Coordinates of C-alpha atoms in Angstrom, one line a residue:
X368 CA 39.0 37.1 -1.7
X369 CA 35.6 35.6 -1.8
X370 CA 34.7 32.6 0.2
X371 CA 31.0 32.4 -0.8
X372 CA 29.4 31.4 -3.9
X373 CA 26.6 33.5 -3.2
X374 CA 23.4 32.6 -5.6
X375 CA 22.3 35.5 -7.4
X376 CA 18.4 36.1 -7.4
X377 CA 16.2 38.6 -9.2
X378 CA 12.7 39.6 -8.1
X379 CA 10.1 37.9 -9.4
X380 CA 6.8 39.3 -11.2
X381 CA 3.5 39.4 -9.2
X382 CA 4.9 39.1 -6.1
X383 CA 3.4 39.2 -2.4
X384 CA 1.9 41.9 -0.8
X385 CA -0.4 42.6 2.3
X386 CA -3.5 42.1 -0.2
X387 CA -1.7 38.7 -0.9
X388 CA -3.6 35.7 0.8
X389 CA -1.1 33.0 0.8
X390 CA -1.4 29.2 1.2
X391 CA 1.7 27.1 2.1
X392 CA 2.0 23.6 1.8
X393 CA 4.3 20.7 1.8
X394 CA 7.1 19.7 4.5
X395 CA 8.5 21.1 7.5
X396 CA 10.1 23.7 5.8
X397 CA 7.1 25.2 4.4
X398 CA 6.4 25.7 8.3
X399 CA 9.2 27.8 8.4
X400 CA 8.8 29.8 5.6
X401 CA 5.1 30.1 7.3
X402 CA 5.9 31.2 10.7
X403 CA 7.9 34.4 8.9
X404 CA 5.0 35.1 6.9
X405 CA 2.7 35.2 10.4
X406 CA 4.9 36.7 12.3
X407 CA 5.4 40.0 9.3
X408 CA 1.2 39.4 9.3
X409 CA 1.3 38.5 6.1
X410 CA -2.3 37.0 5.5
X411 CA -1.0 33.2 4.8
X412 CA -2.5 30.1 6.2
X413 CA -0.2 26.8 6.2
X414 CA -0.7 22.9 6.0
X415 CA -4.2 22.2 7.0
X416 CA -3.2 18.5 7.1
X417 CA -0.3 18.8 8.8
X418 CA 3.0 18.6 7.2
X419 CA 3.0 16.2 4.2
X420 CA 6.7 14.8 2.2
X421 CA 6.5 13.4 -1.0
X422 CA 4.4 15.0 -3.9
X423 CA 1.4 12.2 -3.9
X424 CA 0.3 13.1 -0.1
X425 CA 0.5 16.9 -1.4
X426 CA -1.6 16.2 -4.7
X427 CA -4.0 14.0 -2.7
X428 CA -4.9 17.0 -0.3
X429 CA -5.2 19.2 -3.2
X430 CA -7.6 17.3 -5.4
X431 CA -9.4 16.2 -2.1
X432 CA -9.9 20.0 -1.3
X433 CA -11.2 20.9 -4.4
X434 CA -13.3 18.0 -5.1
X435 CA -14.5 18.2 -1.1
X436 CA -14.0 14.7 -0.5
X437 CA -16.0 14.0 2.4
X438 CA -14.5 11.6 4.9
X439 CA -15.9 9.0 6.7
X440 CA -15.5 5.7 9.3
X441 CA -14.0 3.8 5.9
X442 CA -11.4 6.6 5.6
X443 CA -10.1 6.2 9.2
X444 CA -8.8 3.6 11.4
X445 CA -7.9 3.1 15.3
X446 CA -4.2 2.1 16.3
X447 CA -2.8 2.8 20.2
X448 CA -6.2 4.1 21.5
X449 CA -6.3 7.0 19.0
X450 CA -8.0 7.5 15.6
X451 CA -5.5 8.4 12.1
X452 CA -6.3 8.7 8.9
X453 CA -3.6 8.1 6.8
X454 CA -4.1 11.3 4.1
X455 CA -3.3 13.8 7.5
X456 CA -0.3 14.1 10.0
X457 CA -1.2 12.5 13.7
X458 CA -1.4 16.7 14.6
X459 CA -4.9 15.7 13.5
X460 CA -5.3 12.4 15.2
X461 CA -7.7 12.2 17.7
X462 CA -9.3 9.6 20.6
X463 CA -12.7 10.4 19.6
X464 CA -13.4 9.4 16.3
X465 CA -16.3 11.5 15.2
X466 CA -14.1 14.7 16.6
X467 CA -11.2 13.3 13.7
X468 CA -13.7 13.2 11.4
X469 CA -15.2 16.2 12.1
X470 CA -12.0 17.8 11.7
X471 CA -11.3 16.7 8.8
X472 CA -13.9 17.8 6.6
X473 CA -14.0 21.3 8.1
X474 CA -10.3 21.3 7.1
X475 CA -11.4 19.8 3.7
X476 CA -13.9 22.5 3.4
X477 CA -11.7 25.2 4.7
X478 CA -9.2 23.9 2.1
X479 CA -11.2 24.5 -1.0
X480 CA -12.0 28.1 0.0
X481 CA -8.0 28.8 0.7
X482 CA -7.6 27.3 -2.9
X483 CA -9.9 29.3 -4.3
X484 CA -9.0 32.7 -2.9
X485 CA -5.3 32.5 -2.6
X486 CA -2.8 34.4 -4.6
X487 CA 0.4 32.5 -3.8
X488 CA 0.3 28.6 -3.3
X489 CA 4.0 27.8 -2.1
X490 CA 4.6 23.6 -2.3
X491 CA 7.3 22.6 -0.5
X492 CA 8.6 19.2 -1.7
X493 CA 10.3 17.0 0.9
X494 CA 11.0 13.6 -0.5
X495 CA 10.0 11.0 -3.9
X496 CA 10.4 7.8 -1.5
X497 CA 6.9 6.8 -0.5
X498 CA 5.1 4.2 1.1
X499 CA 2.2 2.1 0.0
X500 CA -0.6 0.4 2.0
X501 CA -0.3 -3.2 1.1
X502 CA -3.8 -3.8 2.4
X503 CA -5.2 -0.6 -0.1
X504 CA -2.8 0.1 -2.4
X505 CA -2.8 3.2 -1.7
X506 CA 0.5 6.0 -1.3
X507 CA 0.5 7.3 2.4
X508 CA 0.9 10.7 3.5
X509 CA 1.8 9.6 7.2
X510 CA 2.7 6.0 8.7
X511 CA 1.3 7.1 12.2
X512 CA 3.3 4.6 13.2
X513 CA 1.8 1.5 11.5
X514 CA 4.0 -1.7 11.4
X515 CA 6.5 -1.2 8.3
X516 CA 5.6 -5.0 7.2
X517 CA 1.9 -3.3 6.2
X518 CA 3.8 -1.3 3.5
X519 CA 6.0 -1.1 0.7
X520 CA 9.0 1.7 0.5
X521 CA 9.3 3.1 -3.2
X522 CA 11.3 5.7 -5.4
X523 CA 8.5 8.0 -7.3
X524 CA 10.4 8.2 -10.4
X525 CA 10.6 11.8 -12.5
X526 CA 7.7 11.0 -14.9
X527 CA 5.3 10.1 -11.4
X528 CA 6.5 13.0 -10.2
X529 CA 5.7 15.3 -13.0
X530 CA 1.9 13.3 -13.8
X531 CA 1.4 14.1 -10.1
X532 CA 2.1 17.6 -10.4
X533 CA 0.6 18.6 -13.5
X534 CA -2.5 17.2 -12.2
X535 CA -2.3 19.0 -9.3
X536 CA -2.0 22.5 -11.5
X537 CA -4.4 21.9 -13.5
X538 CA -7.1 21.4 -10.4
X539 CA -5.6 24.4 -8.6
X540 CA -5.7 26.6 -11.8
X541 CA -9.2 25.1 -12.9
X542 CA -10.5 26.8 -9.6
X543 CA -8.3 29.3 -9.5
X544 CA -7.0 30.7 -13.1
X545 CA -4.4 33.4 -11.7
X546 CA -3.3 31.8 -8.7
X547 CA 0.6 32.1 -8.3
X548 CA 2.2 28.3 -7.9
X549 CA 5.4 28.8 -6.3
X550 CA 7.8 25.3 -5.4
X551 CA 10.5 24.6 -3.8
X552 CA 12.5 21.6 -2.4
X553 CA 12.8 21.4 1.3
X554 CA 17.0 21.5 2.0
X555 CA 16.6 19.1 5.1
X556 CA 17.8 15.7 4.1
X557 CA 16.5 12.8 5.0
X558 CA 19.0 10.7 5.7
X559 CA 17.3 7.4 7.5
X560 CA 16.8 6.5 3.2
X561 CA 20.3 6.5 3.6
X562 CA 22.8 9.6 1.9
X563 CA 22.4 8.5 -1.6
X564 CA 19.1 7.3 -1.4
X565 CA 18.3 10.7 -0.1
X566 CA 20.3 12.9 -3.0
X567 CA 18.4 10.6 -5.8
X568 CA 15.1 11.5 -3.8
X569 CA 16.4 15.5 -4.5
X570 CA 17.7 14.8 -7.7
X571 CA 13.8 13.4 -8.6
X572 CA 12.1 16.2 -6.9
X573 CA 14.2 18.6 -9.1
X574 CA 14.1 17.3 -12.2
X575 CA 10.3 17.7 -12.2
X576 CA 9.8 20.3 -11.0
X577 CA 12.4 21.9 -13.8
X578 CA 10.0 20.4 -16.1
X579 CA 6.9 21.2 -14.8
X580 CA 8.1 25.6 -14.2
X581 CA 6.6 27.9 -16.7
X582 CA 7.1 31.8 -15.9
X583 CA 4.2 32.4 -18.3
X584 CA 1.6 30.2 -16.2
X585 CA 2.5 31.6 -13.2
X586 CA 4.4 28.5 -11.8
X587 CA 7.7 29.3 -10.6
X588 CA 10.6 27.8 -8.2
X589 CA 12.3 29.2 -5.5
X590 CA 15.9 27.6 -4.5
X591 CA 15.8 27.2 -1.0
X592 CA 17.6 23.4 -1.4
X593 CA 20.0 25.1 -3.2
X594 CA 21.0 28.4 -1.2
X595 CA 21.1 25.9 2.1
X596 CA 23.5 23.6 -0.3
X597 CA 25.8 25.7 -2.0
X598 CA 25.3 29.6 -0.5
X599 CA 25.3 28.0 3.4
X600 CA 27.3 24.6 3.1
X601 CA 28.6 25.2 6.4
X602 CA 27.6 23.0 9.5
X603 CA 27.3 25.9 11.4
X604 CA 24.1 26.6 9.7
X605 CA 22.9 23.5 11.3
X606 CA 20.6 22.3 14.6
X607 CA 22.6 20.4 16.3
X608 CA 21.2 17.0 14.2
X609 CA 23.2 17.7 11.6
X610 CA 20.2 18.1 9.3
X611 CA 17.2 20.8 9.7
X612 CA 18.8 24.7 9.2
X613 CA 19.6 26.6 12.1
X614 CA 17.6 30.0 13.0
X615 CA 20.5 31.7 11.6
X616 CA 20.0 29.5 8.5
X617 CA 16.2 30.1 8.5
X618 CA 16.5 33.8 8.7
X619 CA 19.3 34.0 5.5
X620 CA 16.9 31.8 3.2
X621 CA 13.4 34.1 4.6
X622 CA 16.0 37.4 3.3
X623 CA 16.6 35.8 -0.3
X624 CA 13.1 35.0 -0.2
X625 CA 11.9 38.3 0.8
X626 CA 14.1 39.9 -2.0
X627 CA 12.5 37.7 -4.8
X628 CA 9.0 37.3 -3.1
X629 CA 7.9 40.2 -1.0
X630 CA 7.2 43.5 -3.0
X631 CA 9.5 46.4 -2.0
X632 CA 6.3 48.5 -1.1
X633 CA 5.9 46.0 1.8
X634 CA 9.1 46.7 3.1
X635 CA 8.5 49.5 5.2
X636 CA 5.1 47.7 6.9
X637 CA 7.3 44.9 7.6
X638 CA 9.6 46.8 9.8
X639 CA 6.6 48.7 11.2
X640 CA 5.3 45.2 12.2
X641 CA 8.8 43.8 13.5
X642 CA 9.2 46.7 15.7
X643 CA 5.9 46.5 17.1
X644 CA 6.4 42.6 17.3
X645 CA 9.1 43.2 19.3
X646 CA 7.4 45.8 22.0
X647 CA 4.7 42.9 22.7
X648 CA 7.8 40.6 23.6
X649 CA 9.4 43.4 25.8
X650 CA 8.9 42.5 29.3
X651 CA 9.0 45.7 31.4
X652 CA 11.0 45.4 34.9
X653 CA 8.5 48.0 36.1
X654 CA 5.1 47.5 34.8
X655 CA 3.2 50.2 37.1
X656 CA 6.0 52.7 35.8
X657 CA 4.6 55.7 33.8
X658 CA 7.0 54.8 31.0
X659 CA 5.9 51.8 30.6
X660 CA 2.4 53.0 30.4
X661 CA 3.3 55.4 27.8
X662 CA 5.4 52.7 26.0
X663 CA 1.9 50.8 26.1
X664 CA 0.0 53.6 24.4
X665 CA 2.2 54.5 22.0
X666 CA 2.3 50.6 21.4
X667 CA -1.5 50.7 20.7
X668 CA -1.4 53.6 18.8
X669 CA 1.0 51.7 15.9
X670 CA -0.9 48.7 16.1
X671 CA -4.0 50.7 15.6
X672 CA -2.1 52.5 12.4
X673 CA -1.5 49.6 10.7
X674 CA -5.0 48.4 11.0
X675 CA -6.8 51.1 9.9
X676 CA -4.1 51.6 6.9
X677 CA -3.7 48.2 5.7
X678 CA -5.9 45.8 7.5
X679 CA -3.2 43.9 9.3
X680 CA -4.9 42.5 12.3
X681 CA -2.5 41.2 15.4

């Protein structure tokens, strides 16, 4: 007997390689998705404004990048003896208000270049609630903690979402024609919208992106919502919140992404890399030992393989 209902995924075309540059954006799951790609030494770069939700804060940093919006004291504001700026995650927040801005339009800058050169763009979609700055009118990226009475909580609706997205493509394909737009839904819920506020937020966030898919531009969607939701509906794939994936979790939804995502010719250099990954987190109970000096060496010797053979710096 089966007691999975395993989703079936094929490979996709033009899929990533180590001559791939990638650039992931979108909510925390994007990070995880990220930290596989850095640890394989994949050449991938990941949310230069710190983790953003809904699909306004991701077009924002997008047409921002590409337009090189350059920010100033108007842009930013002062709350709990640090500076924000609403368009960035507090990561980015800073006490010294010409170091945030400074930071910001290096990111800005660095932005455009990533958008330019990369392959793969993977857009991680978190949530369609939003919230709006009474005093700008203005869709938020991050609260940083600002009192809730000084915005308004809404529901994007399918047809914002899809406006928002196409005009996001369009930028990111005006700049870069054969760029690879890759999206996918993050599977953690959040629940402090409340359960079904949450699965209509989901339900949104699908439905346009369903729309918005076309093989033949290069714009695709991975179903990491839905292998976490159907393939791994099983709370012991679960931290112990209840809500964000386990490692274990993690590690299934980085394999189906590897099979539909990562080109079989990378497979080998990815193993190369995880075994020499794990010889720089072996810790030696006799470092002075002449095995362990000859582990060292021969350690050296993979790492300087790979380098010369396929530019993969550690």
């Amino acid at each position: 007997m089966n007691f999975r209902t395993n989703i079936q995924l094929q490979p996709e075309r033009n899929q990533i390689d180590y001559n791939s540059k990638l650039l992931l954006i979108g909510s925390c799951f994007s990070e995880n998705i990220y930290k596989k790609l850095n640890y394989f030494k994949f050449n991938a770069s990941s949310n230069p404004f710190g983790i953003l939700f809904n699909p306004i804060a991701i077009k924002n940093l997008i047409t921002n990048g590409i337009n090189q919006k350059e920010y100033s004291e108007k842009d930013i504001f002062k709350l709990n003896e640090r500076w924000h700026c609403f368009d960035a995650h507090s990561d980015l927040s800073s006490s010294d208000k010409n170091e945030l801005l400074q930071n910001l339009n290096e990111t800005i800058l660095a932005t455009n270049k990533q958008l330019k050169e990369a392959s793969h763009i993977i857009i991680t979609l978190g949530t369609s609630w939003v919230y709006r700055f009474i005093e700008t009118d203005t869709i938020v990226g991050n609260c940083h903690k600002v009192a809730q009475k000084k915005f308004l909580k809404e529901l994007l609706s399918v047809n914002e979402i899809v406006a928002s997205l196409e005009n996001m493509c369009t930028l990111i394909k005006f700049v870069n024609p054969n760029i690879n737009i890759i999206f996918t839904v993050s599977p953690v819920r959040h629940l402090k919208d409340g359960f079904v506020e949450n699965s209509q937020s989901k339900a949104h966030l699908l439905a346009a992106i369903h729309q918005l898919v076309d093989k033949r531009n290069n714009m695709f969607y991975f179903p990491s919502y839905e292998i976490m939701l159907d393939d791994l509906r099983d709370y012991r794939f679960y931290n112990s919140d209840m809500i964000h994936p386990n490692k274990t979790a993690v590690n299934y939804i980085w394999e189906q992404f590897q099979k539909v995502w990562i080109s079989e010719k990378s497979t080998s250099i990815i193993k190369k890399v995880d075994s020499i990954q794990k010889g720089f987190a072996h810790k030696s109970f006799n470092p002075t030992s002449e095995n362990h000096k000859k582990f060292l060496i021969d350690l050296q010797n993979k790492v300087t393989s790979l380098k010369n053979g396929h530019n993969i710096s550690f």
